[in-house]
Coordinates of C-alpha atoms in Angstrom, one line a residue:
Chain A
M1 CA -5.4 -99.7 -11.9
R2 CA -5.2 -95.7 -11.3
I3 CA -6.7 -93.8 -14.6
A4 CA -7.1 -90.3 -15.5
A5 CA -9.4 -89.4 -18.0
L6 CA -8.9 -86.9 -20.6
F7 CA -11.9 -84.9 -20.2
S8 CA -13.6 -82.4 -22.6
G9 CA -17.2 -82.6 -21.2
G10 CA -18.1 -84.0 -24.8
K11 CA -19.7 -87.2 -25.5
D12 CA -17.0 -89.1 -26.4
S13 CA -14.5 -88.3 -23.3
N14 CA -17.9 -89.1 -21.3
Y15 CA -18.1 -92.4 -22.5
A16 CA -14.5 -93.3 -22.4
L17 CA -14.7 -92.4 -18.6
F18 CA -18.0 -94.3 -18.4
C19 CA -16.6 -97.3 -19.9
A20 CA -13.2 -97.1 -17.6
Q21 CA -15.3 -96.6 -14.3
H22 CA -17.0 -99.9 -15.4
Y23 CA -13.9 -101.5 -16.0
G24 CA -13.8 -101.4 -12.4
W25 CA -10.6 -99.1 -12.9
D26 CA -10.1 -96.5 -10.2
V27 CA -10.5 -93.2 -12.2
T28 CA -8.8 -90.5 -10.1
H29 CA -8.7 -87.3 -11.9
L30 CA -10.3 -85.8 -15.1
V31 CA -8.1 -83.9 -17.0
S32 CA -9.4 -81.2 -19.1
V33 CA -7.1 -79.0 -21.5
F34 CA -7.8 -75.4 -22.2
S35 CA -6.0 -74.1 -25.4
T36 CA -5.3 -70.6 -25.7
S37 CA -5.7 -71.2 -29.4
P38 CA -8.9 -70.1 -30.9
E39 CA -9.1 -73.1 -33.1
S40 CA -7.8 -76.1 -30.8
Y41 CA -6.0 -78.9 -32.5
M42 CA -6.9 -81.8 -30.4
Y43 CA -9.7 -80.3 -27.9
H44 CA -12.9 -78.6 -28.4
V45 CA -13.2 -75.4 -27.2
P46 CA -17.2 -74.2 -26.9
A47 CA -18.2 -76.0 -24.0
I48 CA -15.0 -76.5 -22.1
E49 CA -15.7 -74.4 -19.1
L50 CA -18.6 -76.6 -18.3
T51 CA -16.4 -79.3 -17.3
R52 CA -16.2 -77.9 -13.8
L53 CA -19.6 -78.4 -13.3
A54 CA -19.5 -81.9 -14.9
S55 CA -16.6 -82.8 -12.7
E56 CA -18.7 -81.9 -9.7
S57 CA -21.5 -84.1 -10.9
I58 CA -19.3 -86.7 -11.6
G59 CA -17.6 -86.7 -8.3
I60 CA -14.1 -86.7 -9.4
P61 CA -11.8 -83.8 -9.3
L62 CA -10.9 -81.8 -12.2
I63 CA -7.1 -81.1 -13.4
E64 CA -7.2 -78.1 -15.7
V65 CA -4.2 -77.7 -18.3
V66 CA -3.9 -74.6 -20.1
T67 CA -1.8 -75.1 -23.3
P68 CA -0.2 -72.4 -25.8
P69 CA -1.6 -72.7 -29.2
G70 CA 0.2 -74.9 -31.7
P71 CA -0.6 -78.7 -32.4
E72 CA 2.9 -80.1 -30.5
A73 CA 3.2 -77.3 -28.0
E74 CA -0.3 -78.2 -26.8
L75 CA 0.9 -81.4 -25.6
I76 CA 3.8 -80.5 -23.4
P77 CA 1.7 -79.3 -20.3
L78 CA -0.5 -82.1 -20.7
K79 CA 2.3 -84.2 -20.5
D80 CA 4.0 -82.6 -17.6
K81 CA 0.8 -82.6 -15.7
L82 CA 0.1 -86.4 -16.7
K83 CA 3.5 -87.2 -15.1
E84 CA 2.5 -85.5 -11.4
L85 CA -0.6 -87.7 -11.1
G86 CA 1.0 -91.0 -10.1
I87 CA -1.3 -92.9 -12.5
D88 CA -1.0 -96.2 -14.5
G89 CA -2.4 -94.8 -17.6
I90 CA -4.9 -92.4 -19.4
V91 CA -8.6 -93.3 -21.0
S92 CA -9.4 -90.9 -23.9
G93 CA -12.2 -90.5 -26.1
A94 CA -10.3 -91.2 -29.2
L95 CA -12.9 -92.6 -31.6
A96 CA -11.3 -92.6 -35.3
S97 CA -8.8 -89.9 -35.3
E98 CA -5.4 -91.1 -35.8
Y99 CA -3.8 -87.9 -35.2
Q100 CA -5.5 -87.4 -31.8
R101 CA -4.8 -91.0 -30.8
R102 CA -1.2 -91.0 -31.8
R103 CA -0.3 -88.3 -29.8
L104 CA -1.9 -89.1 -26.7
D105 CA -0.1 -92.4 -27.4
Q106 CA 3.2 -90.9 -27.6
I107 CA 3.3 -88.8 -24.6
C108 CA 1.9 -91.7 -22.5
Q109 CA 5.0 -93.8 -24.1
D110 CA 7.2 -91.0 -23.2
I111 CA 6.3 -90.8 -19.5
G112 CA 5.6 -94.8 -19.2
I113 CA 1.8 -94.8 -18.6
K114 CA -0.9 -96.8 -20.8
S115 CA -3.2 -95.0 -23.2
F116 CA -6.4 -96.4 -23.2
A117 CA -9.3 -95.6 -25.7
P118 CA -12.4 -97.9 -25.2
I119 CA -14.3 -96.5 -28.0
W120 CA -11.6 -96.8 -30.7
H121 CA -13.0 -97.9 -33.9
K122 CA -16.5 -98.5 -32.7
D123 CA -19.4 -98.2 -35.0
Q124 CA -20.2 -94.6 -34.8
R125 CA -23.8 -94.5 -35.2
E126 CA -24.4 -97.5 -32.9
Y127 CA -22.3 -96.1 -30.3
V128 CA -24.3 -92.6 -30.4
R129 CA -27.5 -94.3 -30.3
E130 CA -26.5 -96.6 -27.3
M131 CA -25.1 -93.5 -25.4
V132 CA -28.6 -92.0 -25.8
E133 CA -30.3 -95.2 -24.7
E134 CA -28.3 -95.5 -21.8
G135 CA -29.7 -92.2 -20.7
F136 CA -26.7 -89.8 -21.7
E137 CA -28.2 -86.3 -22.4
I138 CA -26.1 -85.0 -25.3
M139 CA -26.2 -81.3 -26.3
I140 CA -24.9 -79.8 -29.4
T141 CA -22.6 -77.2 -28.6
G142 CA -21.1 -76.3 -32.0
C143 CA -22.1 -76.9 -35.5
Y144 CA -19.3 -76.7 -38.2
A145 CA -20.7 -78.7 -41.4
E146 CA -23.2 -78.1 -44.2
G147 CA -26.7 -79.2 -43.3
L148 CA -26.1 -78.4 -39.7
D149 CA -27.8 -74.9 -39.3
G150 CA -28.3 -72.8 -36.3
S151 CA -31.7 -74.9 -35.1
W152 CA -29.2 -78.0 -34.0
L153 CA -27.3 -75.7 -31.4
G154 CA -28.6 -76.6 -27.8
R155 CA -30.4 -79.6 -29.3
I156 CA -30.4 -82.3 -27.1
L157 CA -29.8 -86.0 -29.2
D158 CA -32.8 -87.9 -29.0
E159 CA -34.3 -90.5 -31.7
N160 CA -35.7 -87.8 -33.8
A161 CA -32.2 -85.9 -33.6
L162 CA -30.5 -89.2 -34.5
G163 CA -32.9 -89.8 -37.1
S164 CA -32.0 -86.1 -38.8
L165 CA -28.3 -86.9 -38.3
D166 CA -29.0 -90.3 -40.4
R167 CA -30.5 -88.2 -43.2
L168 CA -27.7 -85.8 -43.2
H169 CA -25.2 -88.4 -43.2
K170 CA -26.6 -89.8 -46.5
K171 CA -27.2 -86.4 -48.0
Y172 CA -23.6 -84.7 -46.8
G173 CA -21.8 -87.7 -45.8
I174 CA -21.3 -86.0 -42.2
S175 CA -20.2 -88.3 -39.2
V176 CA -23.2 -89.2 -37.2
A177 CA -20.8 -89.0 -34.5
G178 CA -19.5 -85.7 -35.2
E179 CA -16.1 -87.3 -35.5
G180 CA -15.1 -85.2 -38.5
G181 CA -15.6 -82.0 -36.4
E182 CA -19.0 -81.6 -37.9
Y183 CA -20.3 -81.0 -34.5
E184 CA -19.2 -80.5 -31.0
S185 CA -21.2 -81.8 -28.0
F186 CA -21.8 -81.4 -24.1
V187 CA -23.1 -84.1 -21.8
S188 CA -25.2 -82.5 -19.5
F189 CA -26.2 -85.8 -17.4
G190 CA -25.6 -89.5 -17.7
P191 CA -25.8 -92.5 -15.7
H192 CA -22.4 -91.7 -14.3
M193 CA -23.4 -88.1 -13.0
S194 CA -25.4 -87.0 -9.9
R195 CA -26.9 -84.1 -10.8
H196 CA -27.5 -82.5 -14.2
V197 CA -25.7 -79.4 -15.4
R198 CA -28.4 -76.5 -16.7
I199 CA -27.1 -74.2 -19.1
E200 CA -28.5 -70.9 -20.5
Y201 CA -26.9 -69.7 -23.4
E202 CA -27.1 -67.5 -26.5
K203 CA -26.5 -68.9 -30.2
E204 CA -23.4 -67.3 -32.1
W205 CA -23.8 -67.8 -35.7
K206 CA -21.2 -66.7 -38.3
R207 CA -21.8 -67.5 -42.1
D208 CA -22.1 -71.1 -42.0
S209 CA -21.0 -72.4 -38.3
G210 CA -21.9 -71.6 -35.3
K211 CA -21.5 -72.1 -31.2
I212 CA -23.4 -71.5 -28.0
V213 CA -22.1 -69.0 -25.8
V214 CA -22.5 -70.0 -22.2
S215 CA -24.3 -67.3 -20.0
K216 CA -25.0 -69.0 -17.0
A217 CA -24.5 -72.6 -16.2
W218 CA -25.4 -74.6 -12.8
L219 CA -25.8 -77.9 -11.2
Q220 CA -29.6 -78.8 -10.6
Chain B
M1 CA -6.3 -144.8 -6.1
L2 CA -2.7 -144.9 -6.3
I3 CA -1.7 -143.0 -9.4
K4 CA 1.6 -144.5 -10.2
N5 CA 4.7 -143.2 -12.2
S6 CA 3.4 -139.9 -12.9
T7 CA 4.5 -136.5 -13.4
Y8 CA 1.7 -134.3 -11.7
Y9 CA 1.1 -130.9 -10.7
D10 CA 0.3 -130.6 -6.7
G11 CA -0.9 -127.0 -7.2
S12 CA 2.0 -125.3 -6.2
K13 CA 4.9 -127.4 -8.2
I14 CA 5.5 -130.1 -10.5
V15 CA 6.3 -133.7 -8.8
K16 CA 7.1 -136.7 -9.9
G17 CA 6.5 -140.1 -8.7
D18 CA 3.1 -142.0 -7.1
F19 CA 0.5 -140.3 -5.3
T20 CA -3.1 -140.9 -4.2
N21 CA -6.4 -139.7 -5.5
G22 CA -9.6 -141.1 -3.7
V23 CA -9.7 -143.9 -1.2
S24 CA -9.6 -147.0 -3.1
D25 CA -6.9 -149.3 -3.4
K26 CA -7.0 -149.4 -7.2
E27 CA -3.9 -148.8 -9.3
F28 CA -3.6 -146.2 -12.3
D29 CA -0.4 -146.4 -14.0
A30 CA 0.3 -142.7 -15.5
S31 CA 3.4 -143.5 -17.1
G32 CA 4.6 -140.8 -19.6
K33 CA 1.7 -138.7 -18.6
F34 CA 1.2 -135.1 -17.0
A35 CA -1.6 -135.2 -14.1
F36 CA -3.5 -132.1 -13.2
P37 CA -6.6 -131.3 -11.5
A38 CA -9.6 -132.1 -13.7
F39 CA -11.1 -128.6 -15.0
N40 CA -14.3 -127.2 -13.1
N41 CA -16.5 -125.6 -15.6
G42 CA -18.0 -122.7 -13.5
H43 CA -20.9 -121.7 -16.1
T44 CA -22.6 -123.8 -18.6
H45 CA -26.0 -124.2 -20.3
L46 CA -25.1 -127.9 -21.1
A47 CA -27.8 -129.0 -23.7
M48 CA -27.4 -125.8 -25.6
T49 CA -24.9 -128.4 -27.6
L50 CA -28.1 -128.7 -29.4
M51 CA -27.7 -125.1 -30.7
R52 CA -24.3 -125.0 -31.3
G53 CA -23.4 -122.8 -34.5
A54 CA -27.1 -121.6 -34.9
G55 CA -27.3 -118.0 -35.4
D56 CA -23.9 -117.2 -35.1
G57 CA -22.5 -113.5 -35.9
E58 CA -25.7 -112.2 -34.7
K59 CA -25.8 -109.5 -32.3
L60 CA -26.7 -110.5 -28.9
Q61 CA -30.7 -109.5 -28.8
Q62 CA -31.1 -110.6 -32.4
W63 CA -29.6 -114.1 -31.7
L64 CA -31.3 -114.4 -28.6
D65 CA -34.8 -113.4 -30.0
N66 CA -34.3 -115.1 -33.4
T67 CA -32.5 -118.1 -32.7
I68 CA -32.2 -118.8 -28.9
F69 CA -35.6 -118.1 -27.3
P70 CA -37.9 -119.6 -30.2
T71 CA -35.8 -122.9 -30.7
E72 CA -35.9 -123.2 -26.6
Q73 CA -39.6 -123.3 -27.1
R74 CA -39.3 -126.5 -28.6
L75 CA -37.1 -128.3 -26.1
T76 CA -38.2 -131.5 -24.6
P77 CA -36.9 -133.6 -21.9
D78 CA -35.5 -136.4 -24.5
L79 CA -33.9 -133.5 -26.5
V80 CA -32.4 -131.9 -23.1
Y81 CA -31.1 -135.6 -22.3
K82 CA -29.2 -136.2 -25.7
G83 CA -27.6 -132.7 -25.7
S84 CA -26.4 -133.0 -22.2
M85 CA -24.9 -136.4 -23.1
L86 CA -23.0 -135.0 -25.9
G87 CA -21.9 -131.8 -23.7
L88 CA -20.6 -134.5 -21.2
L89 CA -18.9 -136.2 -23.9
E90 CA -17.2 -132.9 -24.8
M91 CA -16.3 -132.1 -21.4
I92 CA -14.7 -135.6 -20.6
K93 CA -12.6 -135.4 -23.6
T94 CA -11.3 -132.0 -22.6
G95 CA -10.8 -132.8 -19.0
T96 CA -13.6 -131.5 -17.1
S97 CA -15.2 -133.6 -14.3
N98 CA -17.5 -130.8 -12.8
F99 CA -19.7 -127.9 -13.6
L100 CA -22.5 -125.3 -12.5
D101 CA -25.3 -125.5 -15.0
M102 CA -28.3 -123.6 -15.5
Y103 CA -31.0 -125.0 -17.9
Y104 CA -34.2 -126.6 -18.5
F105 CA -35.4 -130.0 -17.6
V106 CA -32.9 -130.2 -15.2
E107 CA -33.9 -134.1 -14.4
E108 CA -33.0 -135.1 -17.8
T109 CA -29.2 -133.4 -17.4
A110 CA -28.9 -134.9 -13.7
K111 CA -29.9 -138.5 -15.4
A112 CA -27.0 -137.9 -17.9
V113 CA -24.6 -137.0 -15.3
N114 CA -25.1 -140.0 -13.5
K115 CA -24.7 -142.0 -16.4
A116 CA -21.3 -140.2 -17.6
G117 CA -20.1 -140.2 -14.1
L118 CA -19.1 -136.8 -13.7
R119 CA -20.2 -134.2 -10.9
A120 CA -22.2 -130.9 -11.4
T121 CA -24.4 -128.5 -9.8
L122 CA -27.7 -128.2 -11.5
G123 CA -30.1 -125.2 -11.4
T124 CA -33.6 -124.6 -13.2
P125 CA -33.1 -121.0 -15.1
I126 CA -35.8 -119.0 -13.2
T127 CA -37.6 -116.4 -15.5
S128 CA -40.8 -114.7 -15.1
F129 CA -41.9 -115.9 -18.6
G130 CA -43.4 -119.6 -19.0
T131 CA -41.1 -122.0 -20.7
P132 CA -41.8 -125.4 -21.8
Y133 CA -40.4 -126.4 -18.5
Y134 CA -42.5 -124.2 -16.3
K135 CA -45.4 -121.9 -16.2
N136 CA -44.4 -118.9 -14.6
A137 CA -41.4 -117.9 -12.0
N138 CA -43.6 -119.1 -9.2
D139 CA -43.7 -122.8 -10.9
A140 CA -40.0 -122.3 -11.5
L141 CA -39.2 -121.8 -8.1
R142 CA -41.4 -124.6 -6.9
I143 CA -39.4 -127.1 -9.2
A144 CA -36.3 -125.5 -7.8
E145 CA -37.5 -126.4 -3.9
R146 CA -38.3 -129.9 -5.2
Q147 CA -34.9 -130.6 -6.4
L148 CA -33.1 -129.3 -3.4
K149 CA -35.7 -131.1 -0.9
N150 CA -35.1 -134.3 -2.8
M151 CA -31.4 -133.8 -2.9
S152 CA -29.3 -137.0 -2.0
P153 CA -25.7 -137.4 -1.6
G154 CA -24.0 -138.2 -4.7
M155 CA -22.4 -136.5 -7.8
V156 CA -25.2 -134.3 -8.4
R157 CA -26.1 -131.3 -6.5
Y158 CA -28.7 -128.5 -7.1
C159 CA -28.8 -124.8 -6.9
V160 CA -31.1 -122.1 -7.3
A161 CA -30.4 -120.0 -10.6
P162 CA -32.6 -116.9 -11.0
H163 CA -31.6 -116.3 -14.5
S164 CA -30.8 -112.1 -14.2
I165 CA -32.2 -109.2 -12.9
Y166 CA -33.6 -108.4 -16.3
L167 CA -35.8 -111.5 -16.6
N168 CA -36.8 -111.6 -12.9
D169 CA -38.8 -109.2 -10.8
E170 CA -37.8 -108.2 -7.3
E171 CA -40.0 -110.5 -5.4
T172 CA -38.7 -113.5 -7.2
L173 CA -35.0 -112.6 -6.8
I174 CA -35.5 -112.3 -3.1
R175 CA -37.6 -115.5 -2.6
A176 CA -34.7 -117.3 -4.9
K177 CA -32.0 -116.3 -2.4
A178 CA -34.4 -117.1 0.7
L179 CA -34.6 -120.6 -0.9
A180 CA -30.8 -121.1 -1.5
D181 CA -30.4 -119.9 2.1
K182 CA -32.8 -122.4 3.3
Y183 CA -31.1 -125.3 1.7
N184 CA -27.8 -124.0 1.9
A185 CA -27.3 -123.9 -1.7
W186 CA -25.6 -122.1 -4.2
L187 CA -27.6 -118.9 -5.9
S188 CA -26.2 -118.4 -9.4
I189 CA -27.4 -115.1 -11.2
H190 CA -26.1 -114.1 -14.6
V191 CA -25.3 -110.1 -13.7
S192 CA -23.7 -107.2 -15.7
E193 CA -22.7 -108.8 -19.0
T194 CA -23.7 -106.2 -21.1
R195 CA -23.6 -102.2 -21.0
K196 CA -27.4 -102.2 -21.4
E197 CA -28.1 -104.1 -18.9
C198 CA -26.5 -102.2 -16.6
A199 CA -27.9 -99.0 -17.7
D200 CA -31.2 -100.2 -17.7
C201 CA -30.9 -101.4 -14.2
H202 CA -29.7 -98.0 -13.2
K203 CA -32.5 -96.3 -14.8
K204 CA -35.1 -98.2 -13.0
T205 CA -33.4 -98.4 -9.6
G206 CA -30.8 -95.8 -9.5
L207 CA -28.2 -98.5 -8.7
W208 CA -25.7 -100.4 -10.9
P209 CA -26.6 -104.2 -10.8
I210 CA -24.4 -105.5 -8.1
E211 CA -25.4 -102.4 -5.8
Y212 CA -29.0 -103.3 -6.6
L213 CA -28.6 -107.0 -5.7
D214 CA -26.9 -105.9 -2.6
S215 CA -30.1 -103.9 -1.9
I216 CA -32.5 -106.8 -1.6
G217 CA -29.9 -109.1 0.3
L218 CA -28.9 -111.0 -3.0
L219 CA -25.2 -111.0 -2.0
G220 CA -23.7 -113.7 0.0
E221 CA -21.1 -116.4 0.3
N222 CA -23.5 -118.6 -1.3
T223 CA -23.9 -116.1 -4.5
V224 CA -22.0 -116.9 -7.6
L225 CA -22.2 -114.1 -9.9
I226 CA -21.6 -115.1 -13.8
H227 CA -19.9 -112.9 -16.2
A228 CA -19.5 -109.4 -14.5
A229 CA -17.7 -108.2 -17.1
W230 CA -19.0 -104.4 -16.6
L231 CA -18.2 -103.5 -12.7
T232 CA -17.5 -100.4 -11.0
K233 CA -14.9 -100.3 -8.2
M234 CA -17.8 -99.7 -5.8
E235 CA -19.2 -103.0 -6.6
I236 CA -15.9 -104.8 -6.5
K237 CA -15.9 -103.7 -3.4
L238 CA -19.3 -105.1 -2.7
I239 CA -18.6 -108.4 -3.7
A240 CA -15.5 -108.7 -1.6
D241 CA -17.4 -107.8 1.4
R242 CA -20.2 -110.0 1.2
E243 CA -17.7 -112.8 0.1
A244 CA -19.7 -113.7 -3.1
S245 CA -18.0 -115.4 -5.9
V246 CA -17.7 -114.7 -9.4
I247 CA -17.2 -116.7 -12.9
H248 CA -15.4 -115.0 -15.8
C249 CA -16.7 -116.3 -19.1
P250 CA -14.1 -114.5 -21.4
V251 CA -14.6 -116.5 -24.7
S252 CA -18.7 -115.7 -24.2
N253 CA -18.1 -112.0 -23.4
M254 CA -16.0 -111.6 -26.5
K255 CA -18.1 -113.8 -28.8
L256 CA -21.0 -111.7 -28.0
A257 CA -19.2 -108.5 -28.1
S258 CA -20.3 -107.7 -24.4
G259 CA -17.5 -105.0 -24.5
G260 CA -16.8 -105.1 -21.0
V261 CA -14.0 -107.3 -19.4
M262 CA -13.8 -108.6 -16.1
P263 CA -11.7 -106.9 -13.7
L264 CA -9.9 -109.9 -12.6
P265 CA -6.5 -108.4 -10.7
E266 CA -9.1 -106.0 -8.9
L267 CA -11.2 -109.0 -7.7
L268 CA -8.5 -111.2 -6.8
A269 CA -6.7 -108.3 -5.0
G270 CA -10.1 -107.9 -3.1
G271 CA -10.0 -111.6 -2.0
V272 CA -13.0 -112.8 -4.2
T273 CA -13.1 -116.4 -5.5
V274 CA -12.9 -116.0 -9.2
G275 CA -13.6 -119.1 -11.6
L276 CA -13.7 -119.6 -15.2
G277 CA -16.8 -120.8 -17.4
T278 CA -17.5 -121.6 -21.1
D279 CA -21.3 -120.4 -20.9
G280 CA -23.1 -122.5 -23.1
A281 CA -21.9 -124.4 -26.4
S282 CA -24.1 -121.7 -28.6
S283 CA -22.0 -118.7 -27.4
N284 CA -18.4 -120.0 -27.1
N285 CA -19.0 -122.5 -29.0
S286 CA -17.0 -125.4 -27.1
L287 CA -17.1 -126.4 -23.5
D288 CA -13.4 -126.6 -23.5
M289 CA -11.7 -124.9 -20.4
R290 CA -8.3 -125.3 -21.9
E291 CA -9.2 -122.8 -24.4
E292 CA -10.9 -120.8 -21.7
M293 CA -7.9 -120.4 -19.6
K294 CA -5.8 -119.2 -22.8
I295 CA -8.4 -116.9 -24.0
G296 CA -9.1 -115.4 -20.5
S297 CA -5.5 -115.2 -20.0
L298 CA -4.8 -113.3 -23.5
L299 CA -8.0 -111.2 -22.9
Q300 CA -6.6 -109.8 -19.4
K301 CA -3.4 -108.9 -20.8
S302 CA -4.4 -107.4 -23.9
H303 CA -7.1 -105.3 -22.2
R304 CA -5.0 -103.9 -19.8
W305 CA -1.8 -103.5 -21.8
D306 CA 0.3 -105.6 -19.1
A307 CA 1.8 -109.0 -19.5
T308 CA 2.0 -109.9 -15.7
V309 CA -1.6 -110.3 -15.0
A310 CA -3.6 -113.2 -15.6
G311 CA -0.6 -115.8 -15.4
T312 CA -0.8 -119.5 -16.2
R313 CA -1.0 -120.5 -12.4
T314 CA -3.9 -118.1 -11.7
M315 CA -5.7 -119.5 -14.8
L316 CA -5.0 -123.2 -14.1
H317 CA -6.3 -122.4 -10.4
M318 CA -9.6 -120.4 -11.8
A319 CA -10.4 -123.6 -14.2
T320 CA -9.8 -126.2 -11.3
L321 CA -11.6 -124.3 -8.1
G322 CA -12.3 -127.3 -5.7
S323 CA -11.4 -130.1 -8.0
Q324 CA -11.1 -133.6 -6.2
D325 CA -10.4 -135.0 -9.9
L326 CA -7.7 -135.9 -11.9
A327 CA -7.2 -135.3 -15.9
F328 CA -4.3 -136.6 -18.0
V329 CA -2.3 -135.3 -20.9
S330 CA 0.8 -137.2 -22.6
L331 CA 3.8 -135.6 -21.9
D332 CA 4.9 -136.8 -25.4
D333 CA 1.9 -135.0 -26.7
V334 CA 3.4 -132.5 -29.6
R335 CA 2.0 -129.4 -27.7
M336 CA 3.4 -130.4 -24.4
L337 CA 6.8 -130.4 -26.0
P338 CA 9.5 -129.3 -24.6
H339 CA 9.0 -129.5 -20.9
H340 CA 10.1 -126.2 -19.7
D341 CA 7.2 -125.2 -18.1
L342 CA 4.4 -128.1 -18.2
I343 CA 1.4 -125.6 -16.6
S344 CA 2.4 -122.9 -19.6
N345 CA 1.9 -125.6 -22.1
L346 CA -1.4 -126.7 -20.6
V347 CA -2.6 -123.2 -20.5
Y348 CA -1.3 -121.7 -23.7
S349 CA -0.5 -124.7 -26.0
G350 CA -2.7 -127.4 -25.1
G351 CA -2.5 -131.1 -25.6
V352 CA -4.8 -133.9 -25.8
V353 CA -6.6 -135.0 -22.6
T354 CA -6.2 -139.0 -22.6
D355 CA -7.6 -139.9 -19.4
L356 CA -10.0 -138.7 -16.7
I357 CA -10.6 -140.0 -13.2
V358 CA -13.6 -138.6 -11.2
N359 CA -14.4 -139.9 -7.7
D360 CA -12.2 -142.6 -7.8
R361 CA -13.4 -144.1 -10.9
V362 CA -11.8 -144.1 -14.4
I363 CA -14.1 -142.4 -16.8
M364 CA -11.9 -142.0 -19.8
D365 CA -8.9 -144.5 -20.3
G366 CA -6.4 -143.8 -23.0
G367 CA -9.0 -141.8 -25.0
Q368 CA -11.6 -144.5 -24.7
I369 CA -15.1 -143.2 -22.7
L370 CA -15.8 -146.5 -20.3
T371 CA -19.5 -145.1 -19.0
F372 CA -21.0 -145.1 -22.1
D373 CA -21.1 -145.5 -25.8
E374 CA -19.5 -142.6 -27.5
E375 CA -20.7 -143.3 -31.0
K376 CA -24.1 -144.1 -29.8
V377 CA -24.5 -140.8 -28.0
K378 CA -23.3 -138.8 -31.1
T379 CA -25.6 -140.7 -33.5
E380 CA -28.6 -139.9 -30.9
F381 CA -27.5 -136.4 -30.5
M382 CA -27.5 -135.5 -34.2
E383 CA -30.9 -136.7 -34.5
A384 CA -31.9 -134.7 -31.8
A385 CA -30.2 -131.5 -33.1
A386 CA -31.7 -132.1 -36.5
E387 CA -35.1 -132.3 -34.8
L388 CA -34.5 -129.1 -32.6
L389 CA -33.8 -126.9 -35.5
K390 CA -35.9 -128.4 -38.4

C-alpha cells in the first residue's frame, strides 16, 4: 500500500504517519500544505516551515503544496498534487473535525484513492497521553483559547503539562488534544525520527492569543 | 480411511466422490456432508477457558493486572487439565484438530490432548517472573528442555515459548532460541501486539521489536511470531528474509483494542507463511476458527478499504495450515445453503461441524464425541472454573 501522509508537523499528522508506518504500509511522501491565507481553514500555519526539517529527520521526502486562500480553493492544488504521486491513498491526522475529514475524503474520492484517518474519534485525552508516553516530544507553538497564556508557548507536553490541560479542560472546556483549535503543536522528536529538531524562537502575543516565531531551527 | 460419497475441498477446488485420508482401510460415509481440512489453531492458551468472560471490557493492562495475572497465580495442574478438556471439546465441536499452545502445566494439557485424540504443539510460557508452574525463567527453560528431551513420536509435540520481549531479558530470549534450535523445535513468541510494546522496545533498544529480535538472532525458519499487529515495512522484509512465520489473531487484537492490524497482503506478497489463531478463550472469547476466518477477512477489508484482500480461499488456507485431518459440515445446514460457493459459505456463513477425523480416527461422529464423556467434562469444568474464580 503506497501512502502519502498529509503532514503539518503537528502531533496529529505525526501520529497518523506513525500509525501508517506501523501498519506496514509504504509511506512514500509527506505532503505539506502552505496556505497563503493568514488563517488557514485546514492546516495550521505557525510552525509549518519546520516541516522540512522534520521530513529530513523522518527520512521521507516532503512535497510542498502552496494553496490560495479560501476553504475550497485550498483543496484544488492539493488534489492535483496527490493525483501525480502514484499512491493508493493518503493518511491524515483528522481527529474529530468533520469539516477537515469530509473534504479530504471527497478529494480522494474524486481522484480514486483512499483516505485513511487512523486517529479518527479516538479518545483525545488518552491519545495525547499515549503519544507523550511513547516518546513524542510535542511543543506548543500557538495558543488560541482562554486559559492558555504566553507561558504555554514553546512548552513541551509532559506529565505536568497534561495535568494542567486536564484542569483547563474542566475549567474552560478546552480540548486536551487542541482539536477545537485551542492550541497548535509541533513534534520536534519522536520514535519515527532520527534526529531532534531544535528551535530558537520569539514569542508573539496579541491580546488573548499568540504563537512562536521561529528565528532559527536545525537538526541535532 | 476411505471417505465415501463426499463433497470435499482438495485445497484448490470442490470435488465429489470418494477419497482416502490416512492409511487405514476403514470407511466413513460422508453422504450429504462437505469435507474440508480440519483447522489448525496457530495460537491458543487452551486452559484459559477457565477465565472466559472474566474481566471483559477492561483495558488491556487493567485486565491483565486485575484479572488474569492474579487468577493465574491460583492455577493448579488439575484446574489446567479440566480447562484444557473443555477447550478441546470446543475445538472438536468447531472442527479444529491441531493447535499451537502456550500455557502453564503443559503436562496436563498434553494428557488432555492425548485423551481427546487431537494433535498439539505445546510450549511453556517463559517469563522472568515466577508462576505456580516454575520459579523463574531459568526454571522454565529447564522444564521446556525436559519436555523436548522426553518428546516421543505421537500427537503431542513441544516447542519453546518465551512469552514476549517485555516479559523476558535478552539472555533468556537467546537461550530459548538456542534450545529450540538444539531440538529442532518451534520457537513461538508474542510480538508487536500493542503500540506501547513497540514504543517501549524502541526506547530501550533503539530498535523496533522484530528488528530487535533479529539483532539477537531470534528470527529463523523455526520462529513463529504471534500477533505482529504493528509492523513497519522494514520489519516485514526481515520476517520474509529470515523465513519466520506469523500467526494472525484478529479477534483478540480487536477485542483488546490493540489498534494495529497485521499487514496480511504485504506479508503474503513477501512469501511469509501466515496462519490464524484465536488466542486464549479469555480474549476472544471462543476457540472457533470459523469466526476467526470471517472476522479476519472482514478486518483486513475494512481496514484497507479493499474488498479484494483476504479472500475466502486465503482465509481457509491460513486456518488450516498443514492440516492432515478432516472436518465435516452438513450440506443441508441452513447456513450452507445455497451451494453457489461452499468455501464462501464455510468462511462467512458457517454451519455446524458434525464430524471430525484426526489421524485416521473418528473423534466426532454426527455430533457425538467418541473419545470422552462430554457431559462429564462440562460438569468437571464448571466446578473447576468456579473454584478458580471464587
